[in-house]
mmCIF file of C-alpha atoms in Angstrom:
data_model
loop_
_atom_site.group_PDB
_atom_site.id
_atom_site.type_symbol
_atom_site.label_atom_id
_atom_site.label_comp_id
_atom_site.label_asym_id
_atom_site.label_seq_id
_atom_site.Cartn_x
_atom_site.Cartn_y
_atom_site.Cartn_z
ATOM 1 C CA THR A 1 0.000 0.000 0.000
ATOM 2 C CA ASN A 2 0.973 3.658 -0.260
ATOM 3 C CA THR A 3 1.308 3.881 3.538
ATOM 4 C CA ASP A 4 3.640 0.859 3.655
ATOM 5 C CA ASN A 5 5.751 2.301 0.842
ATOM 6 C CA ARG A 6 5.959 5.662 2.619
ATOM 7 C CA LEU A 7 7.064 4.036 5.881
ATOM 8 C CA ASP A 8 9.615 1.879 4.064
ATOM 9 C CA ASN A 9 11.063 4.951 2.387
ATOM 10 C CA LEU A 10 11.245 6.750 5.755
ATOM 11 C CA LEU A 11 13.049 3.810 7.313
ATOM 12 C CA LYS A 12 15.535 3.623 4.448
ATOM 13 C CA GLU A 13 16.163 7.363 4.647
ATOM 14 C CA LYS A 14 16.160 7.999 8.414
ATOM 15 C CA GLY A 15 16.048 4.597 10.107
ATOM 16 C CA ILE A 16 18.565 3.423 12.707
ATOM 17 C CA ILE A 17 19.770 -0.187 12.674
ATOM 18 C CA THR A 18 20.188 -1.905 16.029
ATOM 19 C CA THR A 19 19.800 -5.316 17.662
ATOM 20 C CA ALA A 20 16.514 -6.141 19.379
ATOM 21 C CA ARG A 21 15.664 -8.995 21.725
ATOM 22 C CA VAL A 22 12.531 -11.020 20.959
ATOM 23 C CA ARG A 23 10.367 -11.093 24.110
ATOM 24 C CA ASP A 24 7.389 -13.003 22.788
ATOM 25 C CA GLY A 25 5.361 -13.813 19.728
ATOM 26 C CA PHE A 26 2.054 -15.299 18.690
ATOM 27 C CA THR A 27 -0.066 -16.085 15.666
ATOM 28 C CA VAL A 28 -3.786 -15.613 15.106
ATOM 29 C CA THR A 29 -5.744 -17.632 12.563
ATOM 30 C CA ARG A 30 -9.042 -16.269 11.285
ATOM 31 C CA ARG A 31 -11.429 -18.455 9.364
ATOM 32 C CA SER A 32 -14.494 -17.558 7.380
ATOM 33 C CA ARG A 33 -16.653 -19.487 4.995
ATOM 34 C CA ARG A 34 -14.564 -18.348 2.050
ATOM 35 C CA SER A 35 -11.016 -18.117 3.354
ATOM 36 C CA THR A 36 -8.513 -18.561 6.151
ATOM 37 C CA SER A 37 -5.980 -15.917 7.110
ATOM 38 C CA LYS A 38 -3.090 -15.998 9.565
ATOM 39 C CA THR A 39 -1.260 -13.078 11.163
ATOM 40 C CA ALA A 40 1.949 -13.228 13.201
ATOM 41 C CA THR A 41 3.060 -10.709 15.815
ATOM 42 C CA ILE A 42 6.306 -10.350 17.742
ATOM 43 C CA GLN A 43 7.151 -8.314 20.842
ATOM 44 C CA VAL A 44 10.697 -6.920 21.022
ATOM 45 C CA THR A 45 12.921 -4.825 23.265
ATOM 46 C CA PHE A 46 15.753 -2.682 21.974
ATOM 47 C CA LYS A 47 17.946 0.182 23.100
ATOM 48 C CA LEU A 48 17.294 3.625 21.622
ATOM 49 C CA LYS A 49 20.014 6.027 20.562
ATOM 50 C CA ASP A 50 19.840 7.732 23.979
ATOM 51 C CA GLY A 51 20.386 4.401 25.757
ATOM 52 C CA LYS A 52 16.826 3.896 26.982
ATOM 53 C CA LEU A 53 15.151 0.508 26.523
ATOM 54 C CA PHE A 54 12.037 0.491 24.350
ATOM 55 C CA ASN A 55 9.365 -2.223 24.232
ATOM 56 C CA THR A 56 7.101 -2.539 21.245
ATOM 57 C CA GLY A 57 5.524 -5.044 18.891
ATOM 58 C CA SER A 58 4.554 -5.440 15.268
ATOM 59 C CA GLU A 59 3.012 -7.839 12.812
ATOM 60 C CA VAL A 60 5.568 -9.708 10.716
ATOM 61 C CA SER A 61 5.419 -12.138 7.829
ATOM 62 C CA GLU A 62 5.165 -15.862 8.499
ATOM 63 C CA GLU A 63 8.636 -16.252 6.965
ATOM 64 C CA VAL A 64 10.109 -13.904 9.576
ATOM 65 C CA PHE A 65 8.049 -15.346 12.457
ATOM 66 C CA ASP A 66 9.060 -18.937 11.690
ATOM 67 C CA ASN A 67 12.742 -17.991 11.936
ATOM 68 C CA LEU A 68 12.550 -16.270 15.336
ATOM 69 C CA ALA A 69 12.501 -17.589 18.885
ATOM 70 C CA ARG A 70 11.896 -16.076 22.320
ATOM 71 C CA GLY A 71 15.118 -14.526 23.643
ATOM 72 C CA GLN A 72 16.740 -14.378 20.216
ATOM 73 C CA GLY A 73 18.654 -11.297 19.142
ATOM 74 C CA VAL A 74 17.688 -9.930 15.748
ATOM 75 C CA ASP A 75 18.672 -6.899 13.691
ATOM 76 C CA ILE A 76 15.950 -4.315 13.175
ATOM 77 C CA ILE A 77 15.660 -0.860 11.657
ATOM 78 C CA TYR A 78 13.490 1.666 13.521
ATOM 79 C CA LEU A 79 12.345 5.240 13.039
ATOM 80 C CA PRO A 80 13.955 7.485 15.697
ATOM 81 C CA THR A 81 10.987 9.880 15.726
ATOM 82 C CA ASP A 82 8.626 6.957 16.428
ATOM 83 C CA PRO A 83 10.461 3.772 17.548
ATOM 84 C CA SER A 84 7.234 1.760 17.416
ATOM 85 C CA ILE A 85 7.730 1.823 13.644
ATOM 86 C CA PHE A 86 10.330 -0.823 12.862
ATOM 87 C CA LYS A 87 11.105 -3.694 10.516
ATOM 88 C CA VAL A 88 13.013 -6.885 11.219
ATOM 89 C CA ILE A 89 15.962 -7.210 8.869
ATOM 90 C CA ILE A 90 15.458 -10.853 8.006
ATOM 91 C CA GLY A 91 13.195 -12.379 5.436
ATOM 92 C CA SER A 92 13.980 -12.211 1.734
ATOM 93 C CA GLU A 93 12.336 -8.858 1.077
ATOM 94 C CA ASN A 94 13.401 -6.962 4.203
ATOM 95 C CA ALA A 95 16.978 -8.255 4.086
ATOM 96 C CA ALA A 96 17.417 -6.858 0.596
ATOM 97 C CA LYS A 97 15.483 -3.656 1.258
ATOM 98 C CA PHE A 98 16.926 -2.584 4.600
ATOM 99 C CA GLY A 99 19.977 -4.718 5.257
ATOM 100 C CA GLY A 100 21.723 -4.528 1.919
ATOM 101 C CA VAL A 101 21.606 -8.329 1.659
ATOM 102 C CA SER A 102 21.065 -9.609 -1.881
ATOM 103 C CA ASN A 103 19.805 -12.978 -0.550
ATOM 104 C CA ARG A 104 21.435 -14.873 -3.389
ATOM 105 C CA ASN A 105 22.993 -18.322 -3.535
ATOM 106 C CA LEU A 106 26.691 -18.659 -2.877
ATOM 107 C CA GLU A 107 29.201 -18.311 -5.718
ATOM 108 C CA PHE A 108 32.686 -19.729 -6.047
ATOM 109 C CA THR A 109 34.250 -16.391 -5.082
ATOM 110 C CA ASP A 110 32.351 -16.664 -1.770
ATOM 111 C CA LEU A 111 33.794 -20.119 -1.097
ATOM 112 C CA ASP A 112 37.259 -18.812 -1.915
ATOM 113 C CA LYS A 113 36.721 -16.017 0.614
ATOM 114 C CA ILE A 114 35.402 -18.423 3.276
ATOM 115 C CA LEU A 115 38.566 -20.516 2.978
ATOM 116 C CA SER A 116 40.578 -17.462 4.055
ATOM 117 C CA LEU A 117 38.371 -16.607 7.055
ATOM 118 C CA HIS A 118 38.583 -17.751 10.648
ATOM 119 C CA VAL A 119 35.745 -20.162 11.485
ATOM 120 C CA ASP A 120 34.244 -17.605 13.900
ATOM 121 C CA SER A 121 33.896 -15.061 11.077
ATOM 122 C CA VAL A 122 32.296 -17.338 8.468
ATOM 123 C CA ARG A 123 28.676 -17.009 9.609
ATOM 124 C CA ASP A 124 28.888 -13.201 9.729
ATOM 125 C CA TYR A 125 30.205 -13.223 6.177
ATOM 126 C CA LEU A 126 27.483 -15.617 4.989
ATOM 127 C CA ASN A 127 24.814 -13.373 6.529
ATOM 128 C CA THR A 128 25.960 -10.522 4.275
ATOM 129 C CA ILE A 129 24.959 -12.706 1.311
ATOM 130 C CA SER A 130 21.739 -14.354 2.491
ATOM 131 C CA VAL A 131 19.721 -14.737 5.667
ATOM 132 C CA TYR A 132 19.003 -17.621 8.094
ATOM 133 C CA TRP A 133 22.490 -19.143 8.364
ATOM 134 C CA THR A 134 23.064 -21.310 11.430
ATOM 135 C CA THR A 135 26.286 -22.813 12.803
ATOM 136 C CA THR A 136 26.886 -26.208 14.360
ATOM 137 C CA LYS A 137 30.135 -27.840 15.446
ATOM 138 C CA GLU A 138 30.832 -31.571 15.330
ATOM 139 C CA LYS A 139 34.136 -32.475 16.917
ATOM 140 C CA LYS A 140 36.485 -29.990 15.217
ATOM 141 C CA ASP A 141 34.467 -29.456 12.023
ATOM 142 C CA TYR A 142 32.093 -26.516 11.518
ATOM 143 C CA TYR A 143 28.828 -26.694 9.561
ATOM 144 C CA TYR A 144 27.031 -23.588 8.292
ATOM 145 C CA THR A 145 23.502 -24.331 7.110
ATOM 146 C CA ASN A 146 20.887 -22.273 5.299
ATOM 147 C CA GLU A 147 17.724 -24.389 5.252
ATOM 148 C CA SER A 148 15.751 -21.772 3.329
ATOM 149 C CA LYS A 149 18.174 -22.164 0.409
ATOM 150 C CA ASP A 150 19.193 -25.808 0.960
ATOM 151 C CA GLU A 151 22.837 -24.765 1.162
ATOM 152 C CA VAL A 152 25.459 -26.247 3.492
ATOM 153 C CA VAL A 153 29.077 -25.159 3.912
ATOM 154 C CA ALA A 154 31.390 -27.373 5.975
ATOM 155 C CA ARG A 155 34.854 -26.336 7.139
ATOM 156 C CA ALA A 156 36.979 -29.290 8.183
ATOM 157 C CA GLU A 157 39.717 -29.170 10.788
ATOM 158 C CA ASN A 158 42.326 -29.579 8.043
ATOM 159 C CA GLY A 159 41.046 -26.448 6.285
ATOM 160 C CA ASN A 160 39.229 -28.207 3.453
ATOM 161 C CA LEU A 161 35.735 -27.093 2.498
ATOM 162 C CA LEU A 162 32.591 -28.931 1.434
ATOM 163 C CA TYR A 163 29.681 -27.140 -0.240
ATOM 164 C CA THR A 164 26.299 -28.733 -0.943
ATOM 165 C CA ASN A 165 23.536 -27.207 -3.043
ATOM 166 C CA PRO A 166 20.759 -29.032 -4.966
ATOM 167 C CA LYS A 167 21.151 -26.442 -7.742
ATOM 168 C CA LEU A 168 24.875 -27.126 -8.141
ATOM 169 C CA VAL A 169 24.632 -29.283 -11.255
ATOM 170 C CA ASP A 170 26.202 -26.997 -13.877
ATOM 171 C CA VAL A 171 29.595 -26.890 -12.195
ATOM 172 C CA LYS A 172 31.338 -25.455 -15.279
ATOM 173 C CA THR A 173 29.336 -22.240 -14.931
ATOM 174 C CA PHE A 174 29.775 -22.208 -11.155
ATOM 175 C CA LEU A 175 33.573 -22.414 -11.529
ATOM 176 C CA LYS A 176 33.845 -19.857 -14.341
ATOM 177 C CA ASP A 177 35.787 -17.451 -12.079
ATOM 178 C CA ALA A 178 37.960 -20.120 -10.457
ATOM 179 C CA GLY A 179 40.712 -20.128 -13.077
ATOM 180 C CA VAL A 180 40.339 -23.802 -14.029
ATOM 181 C CA ILE A 181 43.425 -25.137 -15.807
ATOM 182 C CA GLU A 182 42.500 -28.827 -16.046
ATOM 183 C CA THR A 183 39.470 -31.076 -15.646
ATOM 184 C CA TYR A 184 38.930 -34.819 -15.851
ATOM 185 C CA LYS A 185 36.586 -37.599 -14.725
ATOM 186 C CA ASP A 186 37.375 -39.265 -11.417
ATOM 187 C CA THR A 187 38.366 -42.832 -12.319
ATOM 188 C CA THR A 188 39.987 -43.803 -9.031
ATOM 189 C CA ALA A 189 39.073 -47.117 -7.441
ATOM 190 C CA GLY A 190 35.657 -46.987 -5.821
ATOM 191 C CA SER A 191 34.501 -43.925 -7.732
ATOM 192 C CA ASP A 192 30.936 -44.031 -9.018
ATOM 193 C CA GLY A 193 31.562 -42.244 -12.301
ATOM 194 C CA LEU A 194 29.550 -39.242 -11.164
ATOM 195 C CA SER A 195 32.527 -37.210 -9.977
ATOM 196 C CA THR A 196 34.662 -34.726 -11.871
ATOM 197 C CA ILE A 197 37.997 -33.242 -10.815
ATOM 198 C CA TRP A 198 38.709 -29.589 -11.521
ATOM 199 C CA ILE A 199 42.215 -28.185 -11.028
ATOM 200 C CA THR A 200 43.004 -24.490 -10.458
ATOM 201 C CA GLU A 201 46.230 -22.808 -9.414
ATOM 202 C CA LYS A 202 45.079 -22.783 -5.778
ATOM 203 C CA TYR A 203 42.721 -25.731 -5.405
ATOM 204 C CA LEU A 204 41.866 -29.300 -6.265
ATOM 205 C CA ILE A 205 38.074 -29.373 -6.588
ATOM 206 C CA LYS A 206 35.926 -32.491 -6.753
ATOM 207 C CA HIS A 207 32.339 -32.189 -7.937
ATOM 208 C CA THR A 208 29.960 -35.053 -7.222
ATOM 209 C CA LEU A 209 26.311 -35.546 -8.060
ATOM 210 C CA ASP A 210 24.739 -37.005 -4.925
ATOM 211 C CA ILE A 211 21.643 -39.120 -5.563
ATOM 212 C CA ASN A 212 19.453 -39.736 -2.525
ATOM 213 C CA VAL A 213 18.700 -43.459 -2.861
ATOM 214 C CA ASP A 214 16.407 -43.378 0.180
ATOM 215 C CA ASN A 215 14.334 -40.544 -1.265
ATOM 216 C CA PRO A 216 14.601 -40.412 -5.080
ATOM 217 C CA ALA A 217 11.980 -37.649 -5.175
ATOM 218 C CA ALA A 218 14.536 -35.357 -3.508
ATOM 219 C CA GLY A 219 16.430 -35.291 -6.802
ATOM 220 C CA VAL A 220 20.146 -34.786 -7.316
ATOM 221 C CA ALA A 221 22.328 -32.526 -5.199
ATOM 222 C CA GLY A 222 25.676 -31.108 -6.225
ATOM 223 C CA VAL A 223 28.534 -31.515 -3.744
ATOM 224 C CA LEU A 224 31.778 -29.577 -4.115
ATOM 225 C CA ALA A 225 34.856 -30.633 -2.124
ATOM 226 C CA ILE A 226 37.654 -28.061 -2.170
ATOM 227 C CA GLN A 227 41.176 -28.587 -0.904
ATOM 228 C CA ARG A 228 44.282 -26.470 -1.276
ATOM 229 C CA ARG A 229 46.968 -27.778 -3.598
#
């Protein structure tokens, strides 16, 4: 609506970005003979520019609501003249509009960058590209997962990287900026014939098409294993 557009423009022009704490949230479902509608509301607390704490609430999209939890910290942008006007900077639309996040899939240049980062800095970097990244640690390996995009990045203790994406089938296009100098089929013992080796000046890259035999309907996922030469 015109009012929403006006408020969005005000937030982009004069808004202040800060971190809020989610205090609570709830959904309301309304049903009629013809339709069913659902609204989601969150209650947040954040610190104003003068240091005072401010409590307020707002309706949010289901996408945003489903990715929040009580006690969670979340970036918001609020209007200093009326702090009750704010937007959460997650969700595909708001992340791009207010947070400068393109919300795209990862590219090879991103993986190259991740290999140079400390493990504690990887999630922050990923969140500049798309939203909803989570981190888990298993033994000494780190896993960064974006369920909304079906992307997983794994950093092994030895520094190698594994990237999984169901859309990663056309690996030649994905590696167009990698400086590939050689490529060949993986014919080593035990290989399934679905793997290709790509050599660059910096990396040995193995691309595998992973078929889910337990759930064929899930399709084929591309897996990229990257190790330094």
